[in-house]
Each structure stands twice: as structure tokens, then as C-alpha cells.
PDB file of C-alpha atoms in Angstrom:
ATOM      1  CA  MET A  20       0.833 -12.644  -8.313  1.00  0.00           C
ATOM      2  CA  VAL A  21       2.740 -14.154 -11.216  1.00  0.00           C
ATOM      3  CA  LEU A  22       2.484 -12.745 -14.721  1.00  0.00           C
ATOM      4  CA  ALA A  23       2.132 -15.702 -17.074  1.00  0.00           C
ATOM      5  CA  GLY A  24       4.890 -16.277 -19.642  1.00  0.00           C
ATOM      6  CA  SER A  25       7.332 -13.760 -18.186  1.00  0.00           C
ATOM      7  CA  ARG A  26       9.727 -13.105 -15.342  1.00  0.00           C
ATOM      8  CA  LEU A  27       7.428 -10.387 -14.027  1.00  0.00           C
ATOM      9  CA  SER A  28       5.640 -10.776 -10.730  1.00  0.00           C
ATOM     10  CA  VAL A  29       2.744  -8.306 -10.474  1.00  0.00           C
ATOM     11  CA  HIS A  30       2.554  -8.306  -6.687  1.00  0.00           C
ATOM     12  CA  THR A  31      -0.344  -7.068  -4.619  1.00  0.00           C
ATOM     13  CA  GLN A  32       0.076  -9.420  -1.675  1.00  0.00           C
ATOM     14  CA  GLY A  33       2.040  -6.697   0.162  1.00  0.00           C
ATOM     15  CA  THR A  34      -0.901  -4.348   0.120  1.00  0.00           C
ATOM     16  CA  ASP A  35      -3.251  -7.221   0.912  1.00  0.00           C
ATOM     17  CA  SER A  36      -1.239  -7.981   4.059  1.00  0.00           C
ATOM     18  CA  ILE A  37      -1.452  -4.399   5.258  1.00  0.00           C
ATOM     19  CA  PHE A  38      -5.207  -3.918   5.464  1.00  0.00           C
ATOM     20  CA  GLN A  39      -6.330  -7.575   5.591  1.00  0.00           C
ATOM     21  CA  GLY A  40      -3.480  -9.325   7.409  1.00  0.00           C
ATOM     22  CA  LEU A  41      -3.379  -6.925  10.330  1.00  0.00           C
ATOM     23  CA  ASP A  42      -7.012  -7.591  11.235  1.00  0.00           C
ATOM     24  CA  LEU A  43      -6.452 -11.316  10.862  1.00  0.00           C
ATOM     25  CA  ARG A  44      -3.508 -11.089  13.253  1.00  0.00           C
ATOM     26  CA  ARG A  45      -5.452  -9.130  15.816  1.00  0.00           C
ATOM     27  CA  SER A  46      -7.948 -11.972  16.060  1.00  0.00           C
ATOM     28  CA  VAL A  47      -5.323 -14.742  16.309  1.00  0.00           C
ATOM     29  CA  ARG A  48      -4.590 -15.956  19.839  1.00  0.00           C
ATOM     30  CA  GLU A  49      -1.035 -16.383  21.022  1.00  0.00           C
ATOM     31  CA  THR A  50       0.268 -19.958  21.182  1.00  0.00           C
ATOM     32  CA  HIS A  51       1.521 -21.119  24.582  1.00  0.00           C
ATOM     33  CA  ASN A  52       4.412 -23.343  25.536  1.00  0.00           C
ATOM     34  CA  ASN A  53       2.156 -26.078  26.964  1.00  0.00           C
ATOM     35  CA  CYS A  54       0.850 -26.963  23.470  1.00  0.00           C
ATOM     36  CA  SER A  55       2.775 -29.150  21.058  1.00  0.00           C
ATOM     37  CA  GLU A  56       4.198 -27.700  17.857  1.00  0.00           C
ATOM     38  CA  GLY A  57       1.462 -27.103  15.301  1.00  0.00           C
ATOM     39  CA  LEU A  58      -1.277 -26.717  17.915  1.00  0.00           C
ATOM     40  CA  TYR A  59      -2.703 -23.541  19.393  1.00  0.00           C
ATOM     41  CA  GLN A  60      -4.219 -22.713  22.760  1.00  0.00           C
ATOM     42  CA  GLY A  61      -8.017 -22.551  22.466  1.00  0.00           C
ATOM     43  CA  GLY A  62      -9.310 -21.925  25.964  1.00  0.00           C
ATOM     44  CA  PRO A  63      -8.121 -24.813  28.183  1.00  0.00           C
ATOM     45  CA  PHE A  64      -7.381 -27.105  25.205  1.00  0.00           C
ATOM     46  CA  CYS A  65      -4.663 -27.462  22.561  1.00  0.00           C
ATOM     47  CA  CYS A  66      -6.412 -27.460  19.160  1.00  0.00           C
ATOM     48  CA  GLN A  67      -5.521 -28.331  15.575  1.00  0.00           C
ATOM     49  CA  PRO A  68      -5.547 -25.411  13.094  1.00  0.00           C
ATOM     50  CA  CYS A  69      -8.210 -25.012  10.419  1.00  0.00           C
ATOM     51  CA  GLN A  70      -7.344 -26.289   6.946  1.00  0.00           C
ATOM     52  CA  PRO A  71      -6.721 -23.935   3.977  1.00  0.00           C
ATOM     53  CA  GLY A  72      -9.928 -22.518   2.539  1.00  0.00           C
ATOM     54  CA  LYS A  73     -11.634 -22.314   5.923  1.00  0.00           C
ATOM     55  CA  ARG A  74     -11.833 -20.020   8.957  1.00  0.00           C
ATOM     56  CA  LYS A  75     -12.254 -20.814  12.644  1.00  0.00           C
ATOM     57  CA  VAL A  76     -15.770 -20.564  14.087  1.00  0.00           C
ATOM     58  CA  LYS A  77     -15.285 -22.181  17.499  1.00  0.00           C
ATOM     59  CA  ASP A  78     -12.321 -23.634  19.420  1.00  0.00           C
ATOM     60  CA  CYS A  79     -12.052 -27.372  20.012  1.00  0.00           C
ATOM     61  CA  THR A  80     -13.523 -29.047  23.112  1.00  0.00           C
ATOM     62  CA  ASN A  81     -10.865 -31.732  23.587  1.00  0.00           C
ATOM     63  CA  ASN A  82      -7.086 -31.701  23.423  1.00  0.00           C
ATOM     64  CA  GLY A  83      -5.772 -32.410  19.937  1.00  0.00           C
ATOM     65  CA  ASP A  84      -9.173 -32.047  18.225  1.00  0.00           C
ATOM     66  CA  GLU A  85      -9.924 -29.734  15.312  1.00  0.00           C
ATOM     67  CA  PRO A  86     -11.923 -26.565  15.965  1.00  0.00           C
ATOM     68  CA  THR A  87     -15.236 -25.873  14.253  1.00  0.00           C
ATOM     69  CA  CYS A  88     -14.303 -24.357  10.878  1.00  0.00           C
ATOM     70  CA  ALA A  89     -16.416 -22.796   8.112  1.00  0.00           C
ATOM     71  CA  PRO A  90     -15.461 -22.344   4.436  1.00  0.00           C
ATOM     72  CA  CYS A  91     -14.317 -18.971   3.104  1.00  0.00           C
ATOM     73  CA  ILE A  92     -16.747 -17.210   0.760  1.00  0.00           C
ATOM     74  CA  GLU A  93     -15.981 -18.434  -2.765  1.00  0.00           C
ATOM     75  CA  GLY A  94     -14.738 -15.659  -5.055  1.00  0.00           C
ATOM     76  CA  LYS A  95     -14.463 -13.125  -2.227  1.00  0.00           C
ATOM     77  CA  GLU A  96     -12.224 -14.693   0.420  1.00  0.00           C
ATOM     78  CA  TYR A  97      -9.412 -17.214   0.628  1.00  0.00           C
ATOM     79  CA  MET A  98      -6.928 -18.767   3.049  1.00  0.00           C
ATOM     80  CA  ASP A  99      -3.921 -20.534   1.546  1.00  0.00           C
ATOM     81  CA  LYS A 100      -2.416 -22.102   4.668  1.00  0.00           C
ATOM     82  CA  LYS A 101      -3.346 -23.825   7.893  1.00  0.00           C
ATOM     83  CA  HIS A 102      -4.270 -21.259  10.526  1.00  0.00           C
ATOM     84  CA  TYR A 103      -6.413 -20.509  13.570  1.00  0.00           C
ATOM     85  CA  SER A 104      -7.874 -17.127  12.658  1.00  0.00           C
ATOM     86  CA  ASP A 105     -11.599 -16.411  12.680  1.00  0.00           C
ATOM     87  CA  LYS A 106     -11.331 -14.516   9.375  1.00  0.00           C
ATOM     88  CA  CYS A 107     -10.341 -15.380   5.822  1.00  0.00           C
ATOM     89  CA  ARG A 108      -8.254 -13.050   3.671  1.00  0.00           C
ATOM     90  CA  ARG A 109     -10.064 -10.904   1.118  1.00  0.00           C
ATOM     91  CA  CYS A 110      -9.365 -11.700  -2.527  1.00  0.00           C
ATOM     92  CA  THR A 111      -7.088  -9.215  -4.303  1.00  0.00           C
ATOM     93  CA  PHE A 112      -8.722  -6.829  -6.773  1.00  0.00           C
ATOM     94  CA  CYS A 113      -6.966  -6.521 -10.156  1.00  0.00           C
ATOM     95  CA  ASP A 114      -7.370  -2.800 -10.807  1.00  0.00           C
ATOM     96  CA  GLY A 115      -7.989  -2.076 -14.475  1.00  0.00           C
ATOM     97  CA  GLY A 116      -7.126   1.566 -13.809  1.00  0.00           C
ATOM     98  CA  HIS A 117      -3.591   0.404 -13.007  1.00  0.00           C
ATOM     99  CA  GLY A 118      -3.334  -1.669 -16.181  1.00  0.00           C
ATOM    100  CA  LEU A 119      -4.144  -4.995 -14.500  1.00  0.00           C
ATOM    101  CA  GLU A 120      -6.553  -7.783 -15.354  1.00  0.00           C
ATOM    102  CA  VAL A 121      -7.379 -11.183 -13.856  1.00  0.00           C
ATOM    103  CA  GLU A 122      -5.187 -14.090 -14.899  1.00  0.00           C
ATOM    104  CA  THR A 123      -6.549 -16.633 -12.400  1.00  0.00           C
ATOM    105  CA  ASN A 124      -9.720 -16.129 -10.378  1.00  0.00           C
ATOM    106  CA  CYS A 125      -9.678 -16.242  -6.613  1.00  0.00           C
ATOM    107  CA  THR A 126     -10.620 -19.552  -4.972  1.00  0.00           C
ATOM    108  CA  GLN A 127     -11.123 -20.538  -1.353  1.00  0.00           C
ATOM    109  CA  THR A 128      -7.478 -21.648  -1.139  1.00  0.00           C
ATOM    110  CA  GLN A 129      -5.708 -19.286  -3.563  1.00  0.00           C
ATOM    111  CA  ASP A 130      -5.713 -15.523  -4.064  1.00  0.00           C
ATOM    112  CA  THR A 131      -6.435 -13.819  -7.368  1.00  0.00           C
ATOM    113  CA  LYS A 132      -3.512 -13.727  -9.811  1.00  0.00           C
ATOM    114  CA  CYS A 133      -3.224 -10.544 -11.867  1.00  0.00           C
ATOM    115  CA  LYS A 134      -1.361  -9.784 -15.074  1.00  0.00           C
ATOM    116  CA  CYS A 135      -0.776  -6.746 -17.266  1.00  0.00           C
ATOM    117  CA  LYS A 136      -3.515  -5.950 -19.775  1.00  0.00           C
ATOM    118  CA  PRO A 137      -2.647  -5.972 -23.504  1.00  0.00           C
ATOM    119  CA  ASN A 138      -0.488  -2.973 -24.469  1.00  0.00           C
ATOM    120  CA  PHE A 139       0.682  -2.571 -20.861  1.00  0.00           C
ATOM    121  CA  TYR A 140       3.970  -3.633 -19.244  1.00  0.00           C
ATOM    122  CA  CYS A 141       5.789  -3.705 -15.924  1.00  0.00           C
ATOM    123  CA  ASP A 142       9.598  -3.917 -15.861  1.00  0.00           C
ATOM    124  CA  SER A 143      10.175  -4.369 -12.118  1.00  0.00           C
ATOM    125  CA  ALA A 144       9.519  -7.243  -9.733  1.00  0.00           C
ATOM    126  CA  GLY A 145       6.740  -6.714  -7.205  1.00  0.00           C
ATOM    127  CA  CYS A 146       5.127  -3.797  -9.020  1.00  0.00           C
ATOM    128  CA  GLU A 147       1.557  -2.857  -8.192  1.00  0.00           C
ATOM    129  CA  HIS A 148       0.521  -1.410 -11.544  1.00  0.00           C
ATOM    130  CA  CYS A 149       1.404  -1.746 -15.214  1.00  0.00           C
ATOM    131  CA  VAL A 150       2.319   1.130 -17.552  1.00  0.00           C
ATOM    132  CA  HIS A 151       0.911   1.752 -21.030  1.00  0.00           C
ATOM    133  CA  CYS A 152       3.323   0.791 -23.802  1.00  0.00           C
ATOM    134  CA  ALA A 153       4.907   3.680 -25.694  1.00  0.00           C
ATOM    135  CA  LEU A 154       3.785   4.576 -29.206  1.00  0.00           C
ATOM    136  CA  CYS A 155       6.555   5.014 -31.793  1.00  0.00           C
ATOM    137  CA  GLU A 156       6.569   7.932 -34.208  1.00  0.00           C
ATOM    138  CA  HIS A 157       9.223   6.491 -36.533  1.00  0.00           C
ATOM    139  CA  GLY A 158       8.564   2.767 -36.325  1.00  0.00           C
ATOM    140  CA  ILE A 159       9.103  -0.006 -33.793  1.00  0.00           C
ATOM    141  CA  LEU A 160      12.547  -1.449 -33.144  1.00  0.00           C
ATOM    142  CA  GLU A 161      11.357  -3.987 -30.551  1.00  0.00           C
ATOM    143  CA  PRO A 162       7.677  -4.539 -29.654  1.00  0.00           C
ATOM    144  CA  CYS A 163       6.312  -4.050 -26.160  1.00  0.00           C
ATOM    145  CA  THR A 164       6.217  -7.158 -23.928  1.00  0.00           C
ATOM    146  CA  PRO A 165       4.664  -7.713 -20.490  1.00  0.00           C
ATOM    147  CA  THR A 166       8.097  -6.956 -18.969  1.00  0.00           C
ATOM    148  CA  SER A 167       9.553  -4.251 -21.247  1.00  0.00           C
ATOM    149  CA  ASN A 168       8.444  -1.097 -23.022  1.00  0.00           C
ATOM    150  CA  THR A 169       8.409  -0.600 -26.778  1.00  0.00           C
ATOM    151  CA  LYS A 170      11.767   0.310 -28.312  1.00  0.00           C
ATOM    152  CA  CYS A 171      11.381   2.831 -31.112  1.00  0.00           C
ATOM    153  CA  LYS A 172      13.527   3.635 -34.147  1.00  0.00           C
ATOM    154  CA  ASN A 173      15.320   6.932 -34.815  1.00  0.00           C
ATOM    155  CA  GLN A 174      15.446   8.164 -31.240  1.00  0.00           C
ATOM    156  CA  SER A 175      18.429  10.448 -31.960  1.00  0.00           C
ATOM    157  CA  SER A 176      16.194  13.411 -32.873  1.00  0.00           C
ATOM    158  CA  ARG A 177      15.028  13.538 -29.269  1.00  0.00           C
ATOM    159  CA  TYR A 178      18.579  13.979 -28.058  1.00  0.00           C
ATOM    160  CA  HIS A 179      19.058  16.922 -30.405  1.00  0.00           C
ATOM    161  CA  PHE A 180      16.002  18.477 -28.835  1.00  0.00           C
ATOM    162  CA  LEU A 181      17.486  17.889 -25.367  1.00  0.00           C
ATOM    163  CA  TRP A 182      20.660  19.720 -26.321  1.00  0.00           C
ATOM    164  CA  LEU A 183      18.501  22.716 -27.203  1.00  0.00           C
ATOM    165  CA  LEU A 184      16.460  22.361 -24.040  1.00  0.00           C
ATOM    166  CA  ILE A 185      19.361  22.102 -21.573  1.00  0.00           C
ATOM    167  CA  PRO A 186      20.462  25.781 -21.826  1.00  0.00           C
ATOM    168  CA  VAL A 187      16.861  26.921 -21.310  1.00  0.00           C
ATOM    169  CA  LEU A 188      16.502  24.722 -18.228  1.00  0.00           C
ATOM    170  CA  ALA A 189      19.849  25.900 -16.869  1.00  0.00           C
ATOM    171  CA  ILE A 190      18.869  29.558 -17.204  1.00  0.00           C
ATOM    172  CA  SER A 191      15.489  28.893 -15.584  1.00  0.00           C
ATOM    173  CA  PHE A 192      17.171  27.095 -12.695  1.00  0.00           C
ATOM    174  CA  VAL A 193      19.553  30.002 -12.089  1.00  0.00           C
ATOM    175  CA  ILE A 194      16.682  32.503 -12.089  1.00  0.00           C
ATOM    176  CA  ILE A 195      14.635  30.423  -9.631  1.00  0.00           C
ATOM    177  CA  TYR A 196      17.666  29.901  -7.391  1.00  0.00           C
ATOM    178  CA  LEU A 197      18.432  33.607  -7.272  1.00  0.00           C
ATOM    179  CA  LYS A 198      14.834  34.435  -6.410  1.00  0.00           C
ATOM    180  CA  CYS A 199      14.792  31.880  -3.599  1.00  0.00           C
ATOM    181  CA  TRP A 200      18.160  33.098  -2.305  1.00  0.00           C
ATOM    182  CA  LYS A 201      16.927  36.704  -2.258  1.00  0.00           C
ATOM    183  CA  ARG A 202      13.722  35.692  -0.485  1.00  0.00           C
ATOM    184  CA  ARG A 203      15.655  33.822   2.205  1.00  0.00           C
ATOM    185  CA  ARG A 204      18.035  36.728   2.681  1.00  0.00           C
ATOM    186  CA  ASP A 205      15.113  39.131   3.105  1.00  0.00           C
ATOM    187  CA  ASP A 206      13.252  36.735   5.425  1.00  0.00           C
ATOM    188  CA  PRO A 207      15.703  34.983   7.796  1.00  0.00           C
ATOM    189  CA  GLU A 208      12.925  32.868   9.353  1.00  0.00           C
ATOM    190  CA  SER A 209      12.325  31.179   6.002  1.00  0.00           C
ATOM    191  CA  ILE A 210      15.767  29.536   6.286  1.00  0.00           C
ATOM    192  CA  ILE A 211      14.619  27.494   9.279  1.00  0.00           C
ATOM    193  CA  PRO A 212      12.578  24.540   8.039  1.00  0.00           C
ATOM    194  CA  SER A 213       9.303  23.966   9.830  1.00  0.00           C
ATOM    195  CA  PRO A 214       8.708  20.541  11.387  1.00  0.00           C
ATOM    196  CA  GLU A 215       5.806  20.097   8.985  1.00  0.00           C
ATOM    197  CA  SER A 216       8.032  20.383   5.938  1.00  0.00           C
ATOM    198  CA  MET A 217      10.904  18.184   7.129  1.00  0.00           C
ATOM    199  CA  PRO A 218       9.306  14.724   6.700  1.00  0.00           C
ATOM    200  CA  MET A 219       7.956  15.653   3.267  1.00  0.00           C
ATOM    201  CA  ASN A 220      11.551  15.987   2.079  1.00  0.00           C
ATOM    202  CA  VAL A 221      12.358  12.422   3.137  1.00  0.00           C
ATOM    203  CA  SER A 222      12.001  10.439  -0.090  1.00  0.00           C
ATOM    204  CA  ASP A 223      12.571   6.997   1.401  1.00  0.00           C
ATOM    205  CA  VAL A 224       9.593   6.974   3.811  1.00  0.00           C
ATOM    206  CA  SER A 225       7.326   4.021   2.914  1.00  0.00           C
ATOM    207  CA  LEU A 226       3.723   3.985   4.136  1.00  0.00           C
ATOM    208  CA  ASP A 227       3.447   0.161   4.108  1.00  0.00           C
ATOM    209  CA  GLU A 228       3.943  -0.116   7.884  1.00  0.00           C
ATOM    210  CA  TYR A 229       2.107   3.101   8.774  1.00  0.00           C
ATOM    211  CA  ILE A 230      -1.371   2.745   7.221  1.00  0.00           C
ATOM    212  CA  SER A 231      -2.989   1.036  10.225  1.00  0.00           C
ATOM    213  CA  ARG A 232      -1.205   3.347  12.684  1.00  0.00           C
ATOM    214  CA  ILE A 233      -2.317   6.427  10.752  1.00  0.00           C
ATOM    215  CA  ALA A 234      -5.899   5.154  10.810  1.00  0.00           C
ATOM    216  CA  GLU A 235      -5.767   4.983  14.619  1.00  0.00           C
ATOM    217  CA  HIS A 236      -5.132   8.739  14.787  1.00  0.00           C
ATOM    218  CA  MET A 237      -8.036   9.671  12.499  1.00  0.00           C
ATOM    219  CA  THR A 238     -11.797   9.623  12.947  1.00  0.00           C
ATOM    220  CA  ILE A 239     -13.923   7.859  10.336  1.00  0.00           C
ATOM    221  CA  ALA A 240     -15.294  11.249   9.249  1.00  0.00           C
ATOM    222  CA  GLN A 241     -11.752  12.536   8.660  1.00  0.00           C
ATOM    223  CA  VAL A 242     -10.772   9.458   6.633  1.00  0.00           C
ATOM    224  CA  ARG A 243     -13.905   9.681   4.461  1.00  0.00           C
ATOM    225  CA  LYS A 244     -13.265  13.389   3.842  1.00  0.00           C
ATOM    226  CA  PHE A 245      -9.624  12.629   2.994  1.00  0.00           C
ATOM    227  CA  ALA A 246     -10.742   9.944   0.512  1.00  0.00           C
ATOM    228  CA  ARG A 247     -13.221  12.272  -1.212  1.00  0.00           C
ATOM    229  CA  GLU A 248     -10.748  15.178  -1.328  1.00  0.00           C
ATOM    230  CA  ASN A 249      -8.225  12.853  -2.996  1.00  0.00           C
ATOM    231  CA  LYS A 250     -10.562  11.704  -5.784  1.00  0.00           C
ATOM    232  CA  ILE A 251     -11.472   8.234  -4.473  1.00  0.00           C
ATOM    233  CA  PRO A 252     -14.732   7.368  -6.326  1.00  0.00           C
ATOM    234  CA  GLU A 253     -17.859   7.617  -4.215  1.00  0.00           C
ATOM    235  CA  SER A 254     -18.840   4.127  -5.373  1.00  0.00           C
ATOM    236  CA  LYS A 255     -15.573   2.748  -3.949  1.00  0.00           C
ATOM    237  CA  ILE A 256     -16.129   4.569  -0.637  1.00  0.00           C
ATOM    238  CA  ASP A 257     -19.644   3.106  -0.406  1.00  0.00           C
ATOM    239  CA  GLU A 258     -18.345  -0.375  -1.251  1.00  0.00           C
ATOM    240  CA  ILE A 259     -15.742  -0.244   1.530  1.00  0.00           C
ATOM    241  CA  LYS A 260     -18.359   1.096   3.957  1.00  0.00           C
ATOM    242  CA  HIS A 261     -20.712  -1.776   3.033  1.00  0.00           C
ATOM    243  CA  ASN A 262     -17.927  -4.379   3.485  1.00  0.00           C
ATOM    244  CA  SER A 263     -16.999  -2.987   6.909  1.00  0.00           C
ATOM    245  CA  VAL A 264     -20.411  -2.697   8.556  1.00  0.00           C
ATOM    246  CA  GLN A 265     -20.101  -1.791  12.263  1.00  0.00           C
ATOM    247  CA  ASP A 266     -16.313  -1.925  12.010  1.00  0.00           C
ATOM    248  CA  THR A 267     -15.070   1.632  11.535  1.00  0.00           C
ATOM    249  CA  ALA A 268     -11.478   0.637  12.310  1.00  0.00           C
ATOM    250  CA  GLU A 269     -11.493  -1.729   9.319  1.00  0.00           C
ATOM    251  CA  GLU A 270     -13.220   0.879   7.141  1.00  0.00           C
ATOM    252  CA  LYS A 271     -10.558   3.489   7.939  1.00  0.00           C
ATOM    253  CA  ILE A 272      -7.733   1.100   7.041  1.00  0.00           C
ATOM    254  CA  GLN A 273      -9.504   0.028   3.840  1.00  0.00           C
ATOM    255  CA  LEU A 274     -10.058   3.640   2.698  1.00  0.00           C
ATOM    256  CA  LEU A 275      -6.459   4.685   3.399  1.00  0.00           C
ATOM    257  CA  GLN A 276      -5.122   1.553   1.708  1.00  0.00           C
ATOM    258  CA  CYS A 277      -7.385   2.183  -1.308  1.00  0.00           C
ATOM    259  CA  TRP A 278      -5.928   5.678  -1.644  1.00  0.00           C
ATOM    260  CA  TYR A 279      -2.394   4.271  -1.260  1.00  0.00           C
ATOM    261  CA  GLN A 280      -2.973   1.680  -3.970  1.00  0.00           C
ATOM    262  CA  PHE A 281      -4.461   4.276  -6.352  1.00  0.00           C
ATOM    263  CA  HIS A 282      -1.572   6.680  -5.751  1.00  0.00           C
ATOM    264  CA  GLY A 283       1.327   4.198  -5.721  1.00  0.00           C
ATOM    265  CA  LYS A 284       4.368   4.102  -3.448  1.00  0.00           C
ATOM    266  CA  ASN A 285       6.435   6.805  -5.166  1.00  0.00           C
ATOM    267  CA  GLY A 286       5.904  10.126  -3.393  1.00  0.00           C
ATOM    268  CA  ALA A 287       3.046   8.706  -1.329  1.00  0.00           C
ATOM    269  CA  TYR A 288       4.254  10.230   1.960  1.00  0.00           C
ATOM    270  CA  ALA A 289       4.388  13.780   0.592  1.00  0.00           C
ATOM    271  CA  ALA A 290       1.038  13.263  -1.145  1.00  0.00           C
ATOM    272  CA  LEU A 291      -0.462  12.022   2.142  1.00  0.00           C
ATOM    273  CA  ILE A 292       0.643  15.177   3.954  1.00  0.00           C
ATOM    274  CA  ARG A 293      -0.761  17.393   1.178  1.00  0.00           C
ATOM    275  CA  GLY A 294      -4.013  15.437   1.160  1.00  0.00           C
ATOM    276  CA  LEU A 295      -4.403  15.753   4.927  1.00  0.00           C
ATOM    277  CA  LYS A 296      -3.849  19.510   4.644  1.00  0.00           C
ATOM    278  CA  LYS A 297      -6.576  19.687   2.014  1.00  0.00           C
ATOM    279  CA  ALA A 298      -8.886  17.731   4.340  1.00  0.00           C
ATOM    280  CA  ASP A 299      -8.080  20.116   7.272  1.00  0.00           C
ATOM    281  CA  CYS A 300      -6.431  17.361   9.334  1.00  0.00           C
ATOM    282  CA  ARG A 301      -3.396  19.314  10.558  1.00  0.00           C
ATOM    283  CA  ALA A 302      -3.481  17.750  14.027  1.00  0.00           C
ATOM    284  CA  VAL A 303      -3.229  14.327  12.371  1.00  0.00           C
ATOM    285  CA  ILE A 304      -0.280  15.566  10.282  1.00  0.00           C
ATOM    286  CA  GLU A 305       1.668  16.466  13.428  1.00  0.00           C
ATOM    287  CA  LYS A 306       1.034  13.035  14.935  1.00  0.00           C
ATOM    288  CA  ILE A 307       2.121  11.232  11.764  1.00  0.00           C
ATOM    289  CA  GLN A 308       5.273  13.332  11.445  1.00  0.00           C
ATOM    290  CA  ALA A 309       6.166  12.729  15.081  1.00  0.00           C
ATOM    291  CA  MET A 310       5.636   8.999  14.560  1.00  0.00           C
ATOM    292  CA  VAL A 311       7.877   8.929  11.454  1.00  0.00           C
ATOM    293  CA  ARG A 312      10.608  10.989  13.146  1.00  0.00           C
ATOM    294  CA  GLU A 313      10.582   8.687  16.169  1.00  0.00           C
ATOM    295  CA  ASP A 314      10.910   5.587  13.969  1.00  0.00           C
ATOM    296  CA  ARG A 315      13.779   7.116  12.003  1.00  0.00           C
ATOM    297  CA  GLU A 316      15.606   8.121  15.193  1.00  0.00           C
ATOM    298  CA  ASN A 317      14.971   4.717  16.802  1.00  0.00           C
ATOM    299  CA  PRO A 318      14.893   2.280  13.853  1.00  0.00           C
ATOM    300  CA  THR A 319      14.886  -0.803  16.110  1.00  0.00           C
ATOM    301  CA  SER A 320      12.194   0.383  18.519  1.00  0.00           C
ATOM    302  CA  ASP A 321       9.153  -0.848  16.586  1.00  0.00           C
ATOM    303  CA  ILE A 322       9.056  -4.621  17.049  1.00  0.00           C
ATOM    304  CA  ARG A 323       5.284  -4.855  17.036  1.00  0.00           C
ATOM    305  CA  ASN A 324       4.924  -5.273  13.268  1.00  0.00           C
ATOM    306  CA  GLU A 325       7.605  -7.985  13.162  1.00  0.00           C
ATOM    307  CA  ASN A 326       5.875  -9.962  15.932  1.00  0.00           C
ATOM    308  CA  GLU A 327       2.512  -9.626  14.231  1.00  0.00           C
ATOM    309  CA  GLY A 328       4.038 -10.770  10.943  1.00  0.00           C
ATOM    310  CA  GLN A 329       5.052 -14.093  12.479  1.00  0.00           C
ATOM    311  CA  ARG A 330       1.672 -15.139  13.919  1.00  0.00           C
ATOM    312  CA  LEU A 331       0.301 -16.669  10.736  1.00  0.00           C
ATOM    313  CA  GLU A 332       3.568 -18.300   9.654  1.00  0.00           C
TER     314      GLU A 332
END
């Protein structure tokens, strides 16, 4: 999603592809070598894809014909390319709680475009939320823009405060270190990290490719409890439940993705583990940690997501 008048791209397509794209890909049939390029195998026939803004209802009945296609729901769904899926993509929600607002409404052929609200900014490409502009105590040097924070005058006083704060922090650090060292010396078993704590210390674990796999290891009751324990509004939980009637697999992915979007990527893995503990899902924690460890030890073993990512290209 492109932020108008700036170099910033407020991007939510990545999250959209996690919990919407995966279900679309599950429903897409594999193309076979006996069909020409651009056609797909629909039963015994090679069919044309549906046009943007539509979804497939029924495969074609003659070679080279178009399938029966129906339009996406205006304002709720879209499809921006030719395809042969029986589902449209859901329109992206511009979350006001993350400093976003709608720049361009969703159409049948184009997703929603979001931008930062007034007095909010985002200084990185592909960010998923905007940050409130800083308020200046001693006057503004440069005003806040959609891509940069406010620059304030007379910032030097803060550095003087830091010079006073550094000795205090250093002393506190030494005291905490000595206490931890004494505790480890008195309790040798505490030196050995538990398997549960090891993945939480891995700061570069991204949940983008794990949301759907995590959902497979949880019951719908566990996911709903996790969502409530982690402050997802009850109205949002009910909305997702209503949009996923008789499809608990979709509802689980939607709820986990909603939590992920609310939390943000930074520290999401550690927060997930803590949240699962709070929801009494320790068996799920062990499965997730085993899955992450396996992927890190065999980084080229998981080809499934790459194959799925190519089906709608």
C-alpha cells in the first residue's frame, strides 16, 4: 500500500498473503503439462483463468473455454490478477489503532491502500503501523512528515541527563549481574537452559511463515482463549467467527493473524510463547519450538511455502 506524496510504502499485503493467500492456494488446482501456457487443468479440459475482480465458480466444459466466474464482493473482496481460484482475497483493513487510515477504498480489482493518519509517521519501507509524531518541549526544528518524526530544538539537555543516568544504570547492572551469578552458583541446574527458553532468546524468528502451521497444532477453543488472554477485543473475535462460518481452520488463522498484526513483528515470537503459557497451551509451545528448531537446523528443508507462493503467479 503506497503512502501518497512520500517514499513510504505502508505495506499490509504480507499479512494479507499469510491468512488469505494460503487458503486461496489450497483451493487452486495444480496445472499439468498437457495444457498450454496460461491454461489450467479443470477436470478433463484445459480452461482459461478468471479475469481480475472475479472468482471461479465452475470449471469449463470445453478445451480453451473460460470457466464460470462470479464477481468478488464489492468493498469486501478483490482479485487483482488472472487466476483460477474459487475465492477472492479479502480487502485489507486499515487499522486506526496502528495509526492508519484509508487512502483508496478497496474495489473488486484492487486492494485497499492505507496511509498514515495526521500526526503519525512511518520511516521504514513495508511497515505495518505508523507512530505518533513527537511533541517538542522547546520548539520544532523540522515538522513531522509521513516519513519522518518531528525534529525538536535544544535537545542537548537530554544528553546531560543521560550522562547523569549512565552511572546509575551501570551500578544497577552490576548489582543484577552479581545476584544472577550468585543464584547460578548456588543452583547449578539453573545454568542449563531449558528447551522452552531457548527459542525465546532467538530474536530473528519471524512468525510470517508459521501462523498457519501454528494454527494446525491448536484447537479452535485454544486459539479463542489465546486471543482473549492477549486482549483481542471480543467484537473482533466475533467478527472473525462470523466471517469464517463452518470453517474453523480459517477462523484459527484469522485470530492468530489478528493478534500478530496488533502486536507487530518485533518480539512477536517471545510474546507468542508467553501468551500460550498464559492460555495454558504448553503442549502447543513444545510443538512450535520443535518446529522452529527443525527449520533453523535444516533451513532448506521447508519448500512447501515456496511452492505454494508460486501457484497464483
